[in-house]
PDB file of C-alpha atoms in Angstrom:
ATOM      1  CA  MET Y  29     -56.305  46.930   9.712  1.00 45.00           C
ATOM      2  CA  GLY Y  30     -53.431  45.952   7.455  1.00 48.00           C
ATOM      3  CA  GLU Y  31     -51.540  42.667   8.243  1.00 50.00           C
ATOM      4  CA  GLU Y  32     -48.212  43.565  10.726  1.00 50.00           C
ATOM      5  CA  LYS Y  33     -44.879  42.583   9.074  1.00 50.00           C
ATOM      6  CA  PRO Y  34     -42.127  42.090  11.460  1.00 50.00           C
ATOM      7  CA  MET Y  35     -39.438  44.307  11.556  1.00 49.00           C
ATOM      8  CA  GLU Y  36     -36.173  43.811   9.568  1.00 50.00           C
ATOM      9  CA  GLY Y  37     -33.699  43.724  12.890  1.00 49.00           C
ATOM     10  CA  SER Y  38     -35.817  41.190  14.404  1.00 50.00           C
ATOM     11  CA  ARG Y  39     -34.718  38.212  12.299  1.00 51.00           C
ATOM     12  CA  PRO Y  40     -31.777  36.221  14.351  1.00 51.00           C
ATOM     13  CA  ALA Y  41     -28.438  36.742  12.706  1.00 52.00           C
ATOM     14  CA  GLU Y  42     -27.262  33.230  10.560  1.00 52.00           C
ATOM     15  CA  GLY Y  43     -25.156  31.090  12.621  1.00 54.00           C
ATOM     16  CA  GLU Y  44     -25.990  32.270  15.769  1.00 58.00           C
ATOM     17  CA  GLY Y  45     -29.003  29.962  16.836  1.00 60.00           C
ATOM     18  CA  ASP Y  46     -26.162  26.789  16.107  1.00 71.00           C
ATOM     19  CA  ILE Y  47     -23.322  28.410  18.393  1.00 78.00           C
ATOM     20  CA  LEU Y  48     -26.400  28.921  21.122  1.00 75.00           C
ATOM     21  CA  ASN Y  49     -27.281  25.227  20.876  1.00 76.00           C
ATOM     22  CA  VAL Y  50     -23.581  24.154  21.226  1.00 73.00           C
ATOM     23  CA  LEU Y  51     -23.161  26.266  24.518  1.00 75.00           C
ATOM     24  CA  ILE Y  52     -26.085  25.162  25.769  1.00 76.00           C
ATOM     25  CA  VAL Y  53     -25.192  21.835  25.125  1.00 71.00           C
ATOM     26  CA  LEU Y  54     -21.962  22.280  26.528  1.00 72.00           C
ATOM     27  CA  LEU Y  55     -23.183  24.042  29.885  1.00 76.00           C
ATOM     28  CA  LYS Y  56     -25.454  20.847  30.173  1.00 75.00           C
ATOM     29  CA  ARG Y  57     -22.445  18.273  29.977  1.00 76.00           C
ATOM     30  CA  LYS Y  58     -19.672  20.462  31.924  1.00 76.00           C
ATOM     31  CA  THR Y  59     -19.894  18.444  34.743  1.00 79.00           C
ATOM     32  CA  MET Y  60     -18.748  15.465  32.552  1.00 79.00           C
ATOM     33  CA  ILE Y  61     -16.338  17.701  30.429  1.00 79.00           C
ATOM     34  CA  LEU Y  62     -14.423  18.829  33.408  1.00 80.00           C
ATOM     35  CA  GLY Y  63     -14.241  15.175  34.818  1.00 79.00           C
ATOM     36  CA  ILE Y  64     -12.764  13.605  31.517  1.00 83.00           C
ATOM     37  CA  THR Y  65     -10.559  16.547  31.489  1.00 83.00           C
ATOM     38  CA  ILE Y  66      -9.296  16.406  35.142  1.00 83.00           C
ATOM     39  CA  GLY Y  67      -9.272  12.170  34.527  1.00 79.00           C
ATOM     40  CA  VAL Y  68      -6.924  12.148  31.271  1.00 81.00           C
ATOM     41  CA  GLY Y  69      -4.516  14.591  33.363  1.00 79.00           C
ATOM     42  CA  LEU Y  70      -4.368  12.332  36.287  1.00 78.00           C
ATOM     43  CA  LEU Y  71      -4.002   9.378  33.947  1.00 77.00           C
ATOM     44  CA  ALA Y  72      -1.073  11.323  31.876  1.00 74.00           C
ATOM     45  CA  THR Y  73       0.772  12.352  35.525  1.00 73.00           C
ATOM     46  CA  ILE Y  74       0.287   8.594  36.509  1.00 71.00           C
ATOM     47  CA  VAL Y  75       2.099   7.287  33.347  1.00 61.00           C
ATOM     48  CA  SER Y  76       4.538   9.923  33.270  1.00 61.00           C
ATOM     49  CA  PHE Y  77       5.174   8.847  36.920  1.00 62.00           C
ATOM     50  CA  LEU Y  78       5.350   5.079  36.267  1.00 61.00           C
ATOM     51  CA  LEU Y  79       7.609   5.201  32.812  1.00 62.00           C
ATOM     52  CA  PRO Y  80      11.305   5.440  33.438  1.00 69.00           C
ATOM     53  CA  PRO Y  81      12.830   8.582  32.581  1.00 80.00           C
ATOM     54  CA  VAL Y  82      14.590   9.416  29.425  1.00 83.00           C
ATOM     55  CA  TYR Y  83      18.278  11.157  29.758  1.00 90.00           C
ATOM     56  CA  ARG Y  84      20.448  12.699  27.483  1.00 92.00           C
ATOM     57  CA  GLY Y  85      24.042  12.450  26.811  1.00 92.00           C
ATOM     58  CA  GLU Y  86      25.556  15.384  24.849  1.00 93.00           C
ATOM     59  CA  THR Y  87      28.840  16.115  23.682  1.00 92.00           C
ATOM     60  CA  ARG Y  88      30.258  18.597  21.289  1.00 91.00           C
ATOM     61  CA  ILE Y  89      33.372  18.380  18.621  1.00 89.00           C
ATOM     62  CA  ILE Y  90      35.378  21.138  17.472  1.00 83.00           C
ATOM     63  CA  PRO Y  91      36.345  20.807  13.989  1.00 73.00           C
ATOM     64  CA  PRO Y  92      40.198  20.585  12.606  1.00 63.00           C
ATOM     65  CA  GLN Y  93      41.009  24.262  12.052  1.00 55.00           C
ATOM     66  CA  GLN Y  94      43.400  25.710   9.168  1.00 43.00           C
ATOM     67  CA  GLY Y  95      45.843  23.017   7.813  1.00 45.00           C
ATOM     68  CA  LYS Y  96      43.786  20.207   9.276  1.00 48.00           C
ATOM     69  CA  GLN Y  97      40.920  21.159   7.553  1.00 45.00           C
ATOM     70  CA  ASP Y  98      42.441  21.571   4.144  1.00 47.00           C
ATOM     71  CA  MET Y  99      43.371  17.800   5.095  1.00 49.00           C
ATOM     72  CA  ALA Y 100      39.591  17.285   5.845  1.00 50.00           C
ATOM     73  CA  SER Y 101      38.902  19.140   2.330  1.00 49.00           C
ATOM     74  CA  GLN Y 102      41.259  16.901   0.465  1.00 50.00           C
ATOM     75  CA  MET Y 103      39.317  13.775   1.926  1.00 49.00           C
ATOM     76  CA  LEU Y 104      36.190  14.786   0.331  1.00 47.00           C
ATOM     77  CA  GLY Y 105      37.840  13.820  -2.537  1.00 47.00           C
ATOM     78  CA  GLN Y 106      38.194  10.055  -1.351  1.00 46.00           C
ATOM     79  CA  LEU Y 107      34.529   9.578   0.049  1.00 45.00           C
ATOM     80  CA  GLY Y 108      33.431   9.069  -3.902  1.00 42.00           C
ATOM     81  CA  GLY Y 109      35.072   5.684  -3.164  1.00 40.00           C
ATOM     82  CA  ALA Y 110      34.758   5.507   0.570  1.00 44.00           C
ATOM     83  CA  ALA Y 111      31.039   5.964   0.699  1.00 45.00           C
ATOM     84  CA  GLY Y 112      30.651   2.394  -0.077  1.00 44.00           C
ATOM     85  CA  LEU Y 113      32.489   1.325   2.676  1.00 43.00           C
ATOM     86  CA  LEU Y 114      30.514   3.502   4.986  1.00 50.00           C
ATOM     87  CA  GLY Y 115      27.586   2.310   4.037  1.00 47.00           C
ATOM     88  CA  ALA Y 116      26.054   5.885   3.265  1.00 47.00           C
ATOM     89  CA  THR Y 117      25.775   8.254   0.198  1.00 44.00           C
ATOM     90  CA  ILE Y 118      27.963  10.819   0.824  1.00 48.00           C
ATOM     91  CA  ALA Y 119      27.264  14.335  -0.935  1.00 50.00           C
ATOM     92  CA  VAL Y 120      28.669  17.100   1.042  1.00 48.00           C
ATOM     93  CA  LYS Y 121      30.212  20.464   0.253  1.00 56.00           C
ATOM     94  CA  THR Y 122      32.146  21.084   3.856  1.00 72.00           C
ATOM     95  CA  PRO Y 123      34.392  19.043   6.111  1.00 74.00           C
ATOM     96  CA  ASN Y 124      32.020  19.591   8.715  1.00 82.00           C
ATOM     97  CA  GLU Y 125      29.190  18.172   6.524  1.00 83.00           C
ATOM     98  CA  MET Y 126      31.438  15.209   5.890  1.00 81.00           C
ATOM     99  CA  TYR Y 127      31.905  14.516   9.444  1.00 86.00           C
ATOM    100  CA  VAL Y 128      28.152  14.521  10.157  1.00 88.00           C
ATOM    101  CA  GLU Y 129      27.450  12.244   7.290  1.00 87.00           C
ATOM    102  CA  ILE Y 130      30.168  10.217   8.564  1.00 87.00           C
ATOM    103  CA  LEU Y 131      28.573   9.893  12.227  1.00 91.00           C
ATOM    104  CA  LYS Y 132      25.286   8.779  10.596  1.00 91.00           C
ATOM    105  CA  SER Y 133      27.052   6.123   8.259  1.00 89.00           C
ATOM    106  CA  ARG Y 134      26.473   2.198   8.567  1.00 91.00           C
ATOM    107  CA  THR Y 135      30.230   1.626   9.480  1.00 90.00           C
ATOM    108  CA  ILE Y 136      29.868   3.806  12.775  1.00 93.00           C
ATOM    109  CA  LEU Y 137      26.115   2.566  13.574  1.00 94.00           C
ATOM    110  CA  ASP Y 138      27.009  -0.989  13.555  1.00 94.00           C
ATOM    111  CA  ARG Y 139      30.111  -0.369  15.890  1.00 94.00           C
ATOM    112  CA  ILE Y 140      28.174   1.315  18.290  1.00 95.00           C
ATOM    113  CA  ILE Y 141      25.291  -1.415  17.907  1.00 95.00           C
ATOM    114  CA  ASP Y 142      28.169  -4.159  18.678  1.00 95.00           C
ATOM    115  CA  LYS Y 143      29.501  -2.186  21.085  1.00 94.00           C
ATOM    116  CA  PHE Y 144      26.410  -1.533  23.440  1.00 95.00           C
ATOM    117  CA  LYS Y 145      24.792  -5.008  22.250  1.00 94.00           C
ATOM    118  CA  LEU Y 146      21.537  -2.439  21.024  1.00 94.00           C
ATOM    119  CA  MET Y 147      20.034  -5.291  19.226  1.00 94.00           C
ATOM    120  CA  ASP Y 148      19.158  -7.061  22.619  1.00 93.00           C
ATOM    121  CA  SER Y 149      18.463  -3.853  24.355  1.00 91.00           C
ATOM    122  CA  TYR Y 150      16.141  -2.622  21.720  1.00 91.00           C
ATOM    123  CA  ARG Y 151      14.763  -5.988  20.955  1.00 91.00           C
ATOM    124  CA  GLU Y 152      15.182  -6.047  17.558  1.00 92.00           C
ATOM    125  CA  LYS Y 153      15.774  -9.006  15.161  1.00 91.00           C
ATOM    126  CA  TYR Y 154      17.619  -7.679  12.213  1.00 94.00           C
ATOM    127  CA  ARG Y 155      20.576  -5.087  12.347  1.00 94.00           C
ATOM    128  CA  GLU Y 156      19.020  -2.757   9.539  1.00 94.00           C
ATOM    129  CA  ASP Y 157      15.922  -2.162  12.245  1.00 94.00           C
ATOM    130  CA  THR Y 158      18.316  -1.606  14.972  1.00 95.00           C
ATOM    131  CA  ARG Y 159      19.889   1.037  13.162  1.00 94.00           C
ATOM    132  CA  LYS Y 160      16.587   2.740  12.354  1.00 94.00           C
ATOM    133  CA  GLU Y 161      15.832   2.647  16.190  1.00 94.00           C
ATOM    134  CA  LEU Y 162      19.562   4.098  16.942  1.00 95.00           C
ATOM    135  CA  LEU Y 163      19.081   7.246  14.505  1.00 94.00           C
ATOM    136  CA  LYS Y 164      15.751   7.917  16.390  1.00 94.00           C
ATOM    137  CA  VAL Y 165      17.687   8.572  19.639  1.00 95.00           C
ATOM    138  CA  PHE Y 166      21.058   9.876  18.131  1.00 95.00           C
ATOM    139  CA  LYS Y 167      21.309  13.123  16.505  1.00 94.00           C
ATOM    140  CA  ALA Y 168      24.092  15.200  14.772  1.00 93.00           C
ATOM    141  CA  LYS Y 169      23.938  18.421  13.860  1.00 90.00           C
ATOM    142  CA  GLU Y 170      26.258  21.702  13.472  1.00 89.00           C
ATOM    143  CA  GLU Y 171      25.728  24.774  14.571  1.00 88.00           C
ATOM    144  CA  LYS Y 172      26.170  27.424  12.027  1.00 83.00           C
ATOM    145  CA  LYS Y 173      27.618  30.413  13.782  1.00 84.00           C
ATOM    146  CA  SER Y 174      30.098  28.277  15.681  1.00 84.00           C
ATOM    147  CA  GLY Y 175      30.516  25.824  13.254  1.00 84.00           C
ATOM    148  CA  ILE Y 176      31.049  23.278  16.242  1.00 90.00           C
ATOM    149  CA  ILE Y 177      29.054  19.945  15.753  1.00 92.00           C
ATOM    150  CA  ILE Y 178      27.067  18.633  18.721  1.00 93.00           C
ATOM    151  CA  LEU Y 179      25.949  15.265  18.973  1.00 93.00           C
ATOM    152  CA  SER Y 180      23.061  13.710  21.254  1.00 95.00           C
ATOM    153  CA  VAL Y 181      22.141  10.506  22.412  1.00 95.00           C
ATOM    154  CA  GLU Y 182      18.909   9.330  24.606  1.00 94.00           C
ATOM    155  CA  ASP Y 183      18.830   6.600  26.609  1.00 93.00           C
ATOM    156  CA  ARG Y 184      17.052   5.351  30.234  1.00 88.00           C
ATOM    157  CA  ASP Y 185      20.083   4.833  31.723  1.00 91.00           C
ATOM    158  CA  PRO Y 186      22.199   8.524  31.662  1.00 91.00           C
ATOM    159  CA  LYS Y 187      25.196   6.289  32.077  1.00 93.00           C
ATOM    160  CA  LYS Y 188      24.621   4.515  28.726  1.00 93.00           C
ATOM    161  CA  ALA Y 189      23.618   7.788  27.386  1.00 93.00           C
ATOM    162  CA  ALA Y 190      26.584   9.565  27.884  1.00 93.00           C
ATOM    163  CA  GLU Y 191      28.894   6.400  27.284  1.00 95.00           C
ATOM    164  CA  MET Y 192      27.132   6.411  23.853  1.00 95.00           C
ATOM    165  CA  ALA Y 193      27.879   9.967  22.947  1.00 94.00           C
ATOM    166  CA  ASN Y 194      31.249   9.293  23.889  1.00 95.00           C
ATOM    167  CA  ALA Y 195      31.602   6.406  21.707  1.00 95.00           C
ATOM    168  CA  PHE Y 196      30.262   8.064  18.551  1.00 95.00           C
ATOM    169  CA  VAL Y 197      32.986  10.700  18.813  1.00 93.00           C
ATOM    170  CA  GLN Y 198      35.800   7.945  18.950  1.00 92.00           C
ATOM    171  CA  GLU Y 199      34.134   6.290  16.164  1.00 92.00           C
ATOM    172  CA  LEU Y 200      34.197   9.337  14.263  1.00 89.00           C
ATOM    173  CA  LYS Y 201      38.180   9.848  15.300  1.00 86.00           C
ATOM    174  CA  SER Y 202      38.892   5.868  14.095  1.00 84.00           C
ATOM    175  CA  VAL Y 203      37.196   6.233  10.859  1.00 82.00           C
ATOM    176  CA  VAL Y 204      38.615   9.870   9.818  1.00 77.00           C
ATOM    177  CA  SER Y 205      42.092   9.203  11.240  1.00 72.00           C
ATOM    178  CA  GLY Y 206      41.540   5.887   8.979  1.00 69.00           C
ATOM    179  CA  LEU Y 207      40.919   7.473   5.632  1.00 68.00           C
ATOM    180  CA  ALA Y 208      43.720  10.263   6.491  1.00 61.00           C
ATOM    181  CA  VAL Y 209      46.101   7.516   7.156  1.00 60.00           C
ATOM    182  CA  THR Y 210      45.529   5.757   4.025  1.00 65.00           C
ATOM    183  CA  GLU Y 211      46.096   8.659   1.927  1.00 67.00           C
ATOM    184  CA  ALA Y 212      48.840   9.378   3.714  1.00 70.00           C
ATOM    185  CA  ALA Y 213      50.118   6.021   3.811  1.00 74.00           C
ATOM    186  CA  GLN Y 214      49.966   5.793  -0.033  1.00 75.00           C
ATOM    187  CA  ARG Y 215      52.337   8.801  -0.133  1.00 77.00           C
ATOM    188  CA  ARG Y 216      54.858   7.907   1.929  1.00 80.00           C
ATOM    189  CA  LEU Y 217      54.875   4.262   0.401  1.00 79.00           C
ATOM    190  CA  PHE Y 218      55.132   5.815  -2.750  1.00 81.00           C
ATOM    191  CA  PHE Y 219      57.815   8.231  -2.213  1.00 83.00           C
ATOM    192  CA  GLU Y 220      59.641   5.406  -0.271  1.00 85.00           C
ATOM    193  CA  GLU Y 221      59.328   3.378  -3.433  1.00 85.00           C
ATOM    194  CA  GLN Y 222      60.966   6.395  -5.542  1.00 86.00           C
ATOM    195  CA  LEU Y 223      63.253   6.742  -2.983  1.00 87.00           C
ATOM    196  CA  ARG Y 224      65.197   3.428  -3.219  1.00 89.00           C
ATOM    197  CA  GLU Y 225      65.145   3.060  -6.429  1.00 89.00           C
ATOM    198  CA  THR Y 226      66.713   6.623  -6.853  1.00 88.00           C
ATOM    199  CA  LYS Y 227      69.405   5.614  -4.407  1.00 88.00           C
ATOM    200  CA  VAL Y 228      70.185   2.630  -6.253  1.00 90.00           C
ATOM    201  CA  SER Y 229      70.755   4.544  -9.108  1.00 89.00           C
ATOM    202  CA  LEU Y 230      72.846   6.947  -7.119  1.00 87.00           C
ATOM    203  CA  LEU Y 231      75.308   4.230  -6.164  1.00 89.00           C
ATOM    204  CA  ARG Y 232      75.895   2.921  -9.680  1.00 90.00           C
ATOM    205  CA  ALA Y 233      76.270   6.320 -10.893  1.00 86.00           C
ATOM    206  CA  GLU Y 234      79.351   6.889  -8.531  1.00 85.00           C
ATOM    207  CA  GLU Y 235      80.263   3.819  -9.174  1.00 86.00           C
ATOM    208  CA  GLU Y 236      80.651   4.135 -12.482  1.00 85.00           C
ATOM    209  CA  VAL Y 237      82.407   7.606 -12.249  1.00 80.00           C
ATOM    210  CA  GLN Y 238      84.940   6.137 -10.134  1.00 81.00           C
ATOM    211  CA  ALA Y 239      85.636   3.062 -12.333  1.00 82.00           C
ATOM    212  CA  PHE Y 240      86.055   5.596 -15.374  1.00 76.00           C
ATOM    213  CA  GLN Y 241      88.644   7.636 -13.519  1.00 73.00           C
ATOM    214  CA  GLN Y 242      90.641   4.705 -12.255  1.00 74.00           C
ATOM    215  CA  LYS Y 243      90.511   3.563 -15.860  1.00 73.00           C
ATOM    216  CA  THR Y 244      91.422   6.695 -17.565  1.00 65.00           C
ATOM    217  CA  GLY Y 245      93.181   8.691 -14.951  1.00 60.00           C
ATOM    218  CA  ALA Y 246      91.770  11.596 -13.439  1.00 53.00           C
ATOM    219  CA  MET Y 247      90.076  14.187 -15.552  1.00 58.00           C
ATOM    220  CA  GLN Y 248      89.463  17.423 -14.697  1.00 60.00           C
ATOM    221  CA  ILE Y 249      87.196  20.138 -16.249  1.00 59.00           C
ATOM    222  CA  ASP Y 250      86.758  23.335 -15.820  1.00 58.00           C
ATOM    223  CA  ALA Y 251      84.302  25.360 -13.543  1.00 64.00           C
ATOM    224  CA  GLN Y 252      82.195  26.819 -16.516  1.00 61.00           C
ATOM    225  CA  ALA Y 253      81.628  23.128 -17.967  1.00 64.00           C
ATOM    226  CA  ARG Y 254      81.214  21.848 -14.428  1.00 69.00           C
ATOM    227  CA  ALA Y 255      78.508  24.363 -13.845  1.00 74.00           C
ATOM    228  CA  VAL Y 256      76.429  23.720 -16.685  1.00 73.00           C
ATOM    229  CA  ILE Y 257      76.539  20.006 -16.314  1.00 74.00           C
ATOM    230  CA  GLU Y 258      75.426  20.630 -12.824  1.00 76.00           C
ATOM    231  CA  GLY Y 259      72.575  23.221 -13.837  1.00 80.00           C
ATOM    232  CA  ILE Y 260      71.297  20.404 -16.352  1.00 81.00           C
ATOM    233  CA  ALA Y 261      71.465  18.097 -13.768  1.00 80.00           C
ATOM    234  CA  GLY Y 262      69.694  19.917 -11.233  1.00 81.00           C
ATOM    235  CA  LEU Y 263      66.476  21.105 -13.531  1.00 84.00           C
ATOM    236  CA  ARG Y 264      66.023  17.560 -14.869  1.00 85.00           C
ATOM    237  CA  ALA Y 265      66.189  16.460 -11.216  1.00 83.00           C
ATOM    238  CA  ARG Y 266      63.449  18.866  -9.945  1.00 84.00           C
ATOM    239  CA  ILE Y 267      61.342  18.145 -13.301  1.00 87.00           C
ATOM    240  CA  ALA Y 268      61.311  14.462 -12.534  1.00 84.00           C
ATOM    241  CA  SER Y 269      60.872  15.169  -8.738  1.00 82.00           C
ATOM    242  CA  GLN Y 270      57.369  17.134  -9.689  1.00 84.00           C
ATOM    243  CA  GLU Y 271      56.212  14.648 -11.859  1.00 84.00           C
ATOM    244  CA  VAL Y 272      56.623  12.056  -8.831  1.00 82.00           C
ATOM    245  CA  GLN Y 273      54.571  14.633  -7.087  1.00 80.00           C
ATOM    246  CA  MET Y 274      51.811  14.931  -9.469  1.00 84.00           C
ATOM    247  CA  LYS Y 275      51.616  11.171 -10.026  1.00 81.00           C
ATOM    248  CA  VAL Y 276      50.861  11.202  -6.082  1.00 76.00           C
ATOM    249  CA  ILE Y 277      48.189  13.492  -6.371  1.00 76.00           C
ATOM    250  CA  ARG Y 278      46.488  12.263  -9.085  1.00 77.00           C
ATOM    251  CA  SER Y 279      46.048   9.059  -7.099  1.00 70.00           C
ATOM    252  CA  TYR Y 280      43.481  11.237  -5.056  1.00 66.00           C
ATOM    253  CA  ALA Y 281      42.519  13.883  -6.621  1.00 68.00           C
ATOM    254  CA  THR Y 282      41.165  15.453  -9.988  1.00 73.00           C
ATOM    255  CA  ALA Y 283      42.632  17.541 -12.725  1.00 77.00           C
ATOM    256  CA  GLN Y 284      41.115  20.411 -11.303  1.00 77.00           C
ATOM    257  CA  ASN Y 285      43.118  20.563  -8.072  1.00 78.00           C
ATOM    258  CA  PRO Y 286      44.700  23.936  -7.586  1.00 81.00           C
ATOM    259  CA  ASP Y 287      47.693  21.914  -6.075  1.00 81.00           C
ATOM    260  CA  LEU Y 288      48.139  19.604  -9.361  1.00 82.00           C
ATOM    261  CA  GLN Y 289      47.731  22.971 -11.813  1.00 86.00           C
ATOM    262  CA  LYS Y 290      50.233  24.883  -9.818  1.00 88.00           C
ATOM    263  CA  ILE Y 291      52.848  21.905  -9.920  1.00 86.00           C
ATOM    264  CA  GLU Y 292      51.946  21.547 -14.299  1.00 89.00           C
ATOM    265  CA  GLU Y 293      52.705  25.004 -14.421  1.00 89.00           C
ATOM    266  CA  GLU Y 294      55.940  24.831 -12.652  1.00 88.00           C
ATOM    267  CA  VAL Y 295      57.288  21.761 -14.823  1.00 87.00           C
ATOM    268  CA  GLN Y 296      56.383  23.404 -17.765  1.00 89.00           C
ATOM    269  CA  ALA Y 297      58.586  26.681 -16.753  1.00 88.00           C
ATOM    270  CA  LEU Y 298      61.095  24.351 -15.679  1.00 87.00           C
ATOM    271  CA  ARG Y 299      61.176  22.265 -18.971  1.00 85.00           C
ATOM    272  CA  ALA Y 300      61.563  25.877 -21.040  1.00 86.00           C
ATOM    273  CA  GLU Y 301      64.450  26.650 -18.997  1.00 84.00           C
ATOM    274  CA  LEU Y 302      65.978  23.231 -19.371  1.00 82.00           C
ATOM    275  CA  GLY Y 303      65.328  23.524 -23.114  1.00 81.00           C
ATOM    276  CA  LYS Y 304      67.443  26.968 -23.351  1.00 79.00           C
ATOM    277  CA  LEU Y 305      70.431  25.380 -21.875  1.00 75.00           C
ATOM    278  CA  GLU Y 306      70.462  22.114 -24.057  1.00 71.00           C
ATOM    279  CA  THR Y 307      69.694  24.379 -27.143  1.00 68.00           C
ATOM    280  CA  SER Y 308      73.455  24.806 -28.613  1.00 47.00           C
ATOM    281  CA  LYS Y 309      73.245  28.531 -30.230  1.00 40.00           C
ATOM    282  CA  GLY Y 310      69.775  27.801 -31.878  1.00 40.00           C
ATOM    283  CA  LYS Y 311      71.480  25.442 -33.543  1.00 43.00           C
ATOM    284  CA  GLY Y 312      69.521  22.050 -32.232  1.00 42.00           C
ATOM    285  CA  HIS Y 313      69.671  19.747 -29.544  1.00 41.00           C
ATOM    286  CA  ASP Y 314      73.110  18.762 -28.051  1.00 45.00           C
ATOM    287  CA  PRO Y 315      72.565  17.565 -23.954  1.00 46.00           C
ATOM    288  CA  LEU Y 316      76.042  16.776 -23.535  1.00 43.00           C
ATOM    289  CA  MET Y 317      78.056  20.096 -25.219  1.00 43.00           C
ATOM    290  CA  PRO Y 318      74.579  22.292 -24.185  1.00 44.00           C
ATOM    291  CA  THR Y 319      76.001  25.788 -24.710  1.00 41.00           C
ATOM    292  CA  GLY Y 320      78.679  25.371 -26.995  1.00 42.00           C
ATOM    293  CA  ARG Y 321      80.764  27.185 -24.404  1.00 39.00           C
ATOM    294  CA  MET Y 322      82.121  23.604 -23.196  1.00 43.00           C
ATOM    295  CA  VAL Y 323      86.456  23.022 -23.914  1.00 42.00           C
ATOM    296  CA  ALA Y 324      86.843  19.454 -25.302  1.00 40.00           C
ATOM    297  CA  VAL Y 325      86.459  17.163 -22.426  1.00 44.00           C
ATOM    298  CA  GLY Y 326      85.475  13.271 -22.683  1.00 59.00           C
ATOM    299  CA  THR Y 327      82.021  12.707 -23.786  1.00 65.00           C
ATOM    300  CA  GLU Y 328      81.945   9.572 -21.826  1.00 72.00           C
ATOM    301  CA  TYR Y 329      83.141  11.565 -18.782  1.00 72.00           C
ATOM    302  CA  LEU Y 330      80.712  14.303 -19.046  1.00 73.00           C
ATOM    303  CA  ARG Y 331      77.647  12.052 -19.151  1.00 78.00           C
ATOM    304  CA  LYS Y 332      78.688  10.070 -15.968  1.00 80.00           C
ATOM    305  CA  LEU Y 333      79.238  13.350 -14.407  1.00 79.00           C
ATOM    306  CA  ARG Y 334      75.744  14.631 -14.995  1.00 79.00           C
ATOM    307  CA  ASP Y 335      74.264  11.385 -14.390  1.00 84.00           C
ATOM    308  CA  ARG Y 336      75.753  11.397 -10.895  1.00 85.00           C
ATOM    309  CA  LYS Y 337      74.707  14.876 -10.013  1.00 84.00           C
ATOM    310  CA  TYR Y 338      71.451  13.885 -11.430  1.00 84.00           C
ATOM    311  CA  TYR Y 339      70.617  11.415  -9.091  1.00 85.00           C
ATOM    312  CA  GLU Y 340      72.363  13.448  -6.329  1.00 87.00           C
ATOM    313  CA  ILE Y 341      69.911  16.335  -6.637  1.00 85.00           C
ATOM    314  CA  MET Y 342      66.925  13.532  -7.235  1.00 85.00           C
ATOM    315  CA  PHE Y 343      67.777  11.772  -3.896  1.00 86.00           C
ATOM    316  CA  GLU Y 344      67.798  14.953  -2.047  1.00 87.00           C
ATOM    317  CA  LEU Y 345      64.478  16.229  -3.165  1.00 85.00           C
ATOM    318  CA  LEU Y 346      62.598  12.838  -2.854  1.00 85.00           C
ATOM    319  CA  SER Y 347      63.957  12.960   0.781  1.00 87.00           C
ATOM    320  CA  LYS Y 348      62.305  15.632   1.310  1.00 86.00           C
ATOM    321  CA  GLN Y 349      59.348  14.730   0.160  1.00 84.00           C
ATOM    322  CA  TYR Y 350      59.566  11.422   1.983  1.00 84.00           C
ATOM    323  CA  GLU Y 351      59.887  13.049   5.385  1.00 86.00           C
ATOM    324  CA  LEU Y 352      56.674  15.020   4.649  1.00 83.00           C
ATOM    325  CA  ALA Y 353      54.781  12.300   3.691  1.00 80.00           C
ATOM    326  CA  ARG Y 354      56.237  10.577   6.986  1.00 82.00           C
ATOM    327  CA  LEU Y 355      55.451  13.526   9.016  1.00 82.00           C
ATOM    328  CA  ASP Y 356      51.638  13.598   7.374  1.00 77.00           C
ATOM    329  CA  GLU Y 357      50.787  10.032   8.278  1.00 72.00           C
ATOM    330  CA  ALA Y 358      52.231  10.431  11.987  1.00 73.00           C
ATOM    331  CA  ARG Y 359      50.088  13.242  12.627  1.00 69.00           C
TER     332      ARG Y 359
END
């Protein structure tokens, strides 16, 4: 008889023996495994009851809308220099991102640390380590759909958690208002200085006209000549006023600022219009006899009338800009 060979299907599958061995070991030690599982669960439960609970204080910020949002956008240009003061490298694209980054800046973190004495609470020796601990429990994020910024602070004291969350809001308001007021104050001070100088020049021009009339006698000019004088003075005053506005904008914005570009285009148009008035029938520049239509009047008297009208219009335009800057600063 020949030697019997085992059937092909009688060989156990690869790895099947290892799985069976593992199952056998687990069954033999099921009591120990079950005991360890229950023990760990009980220990975790006991620890959770022994540790004090952590509470979360949460608040929400609705960012400014429309006009105020535009102001916030302008402030982004200021943060290039202000970032060093805030203690953060702020590279943001939207006002909401700016607010979130300012909330995490060193300036605000240090104010919160000092206000709530967190170096003692967190038992940290150095302020930098305290900031890191604070950032672990403080969260600030923007809801993309609604645009609302959510702030949350975790602490073992529920009252303290709520107070810290509200304190972050107050400090954000303080910092942002400070930046906005700084820009508005700069504009207000600039216009205030220009207005003061223009007022002095206007008084001097009025006195010169009066003195000239008293010296030479009252001089009358026809309506056509007076209209040309007032037209030239008005254009020059508007150009000077727009140039003042450009200086103010350049103090906090780049050359690509749309408001600045708009004013530059307006100034070019005004200068072109002024050039037409100051050209005597294409025969050259003559600011005192600009259109060739004036009657023979005293040149000196015309100059003084023109200067007085110029400063009158300039004073009026600067007064309006100054009042707008004051309103922005107050707001």
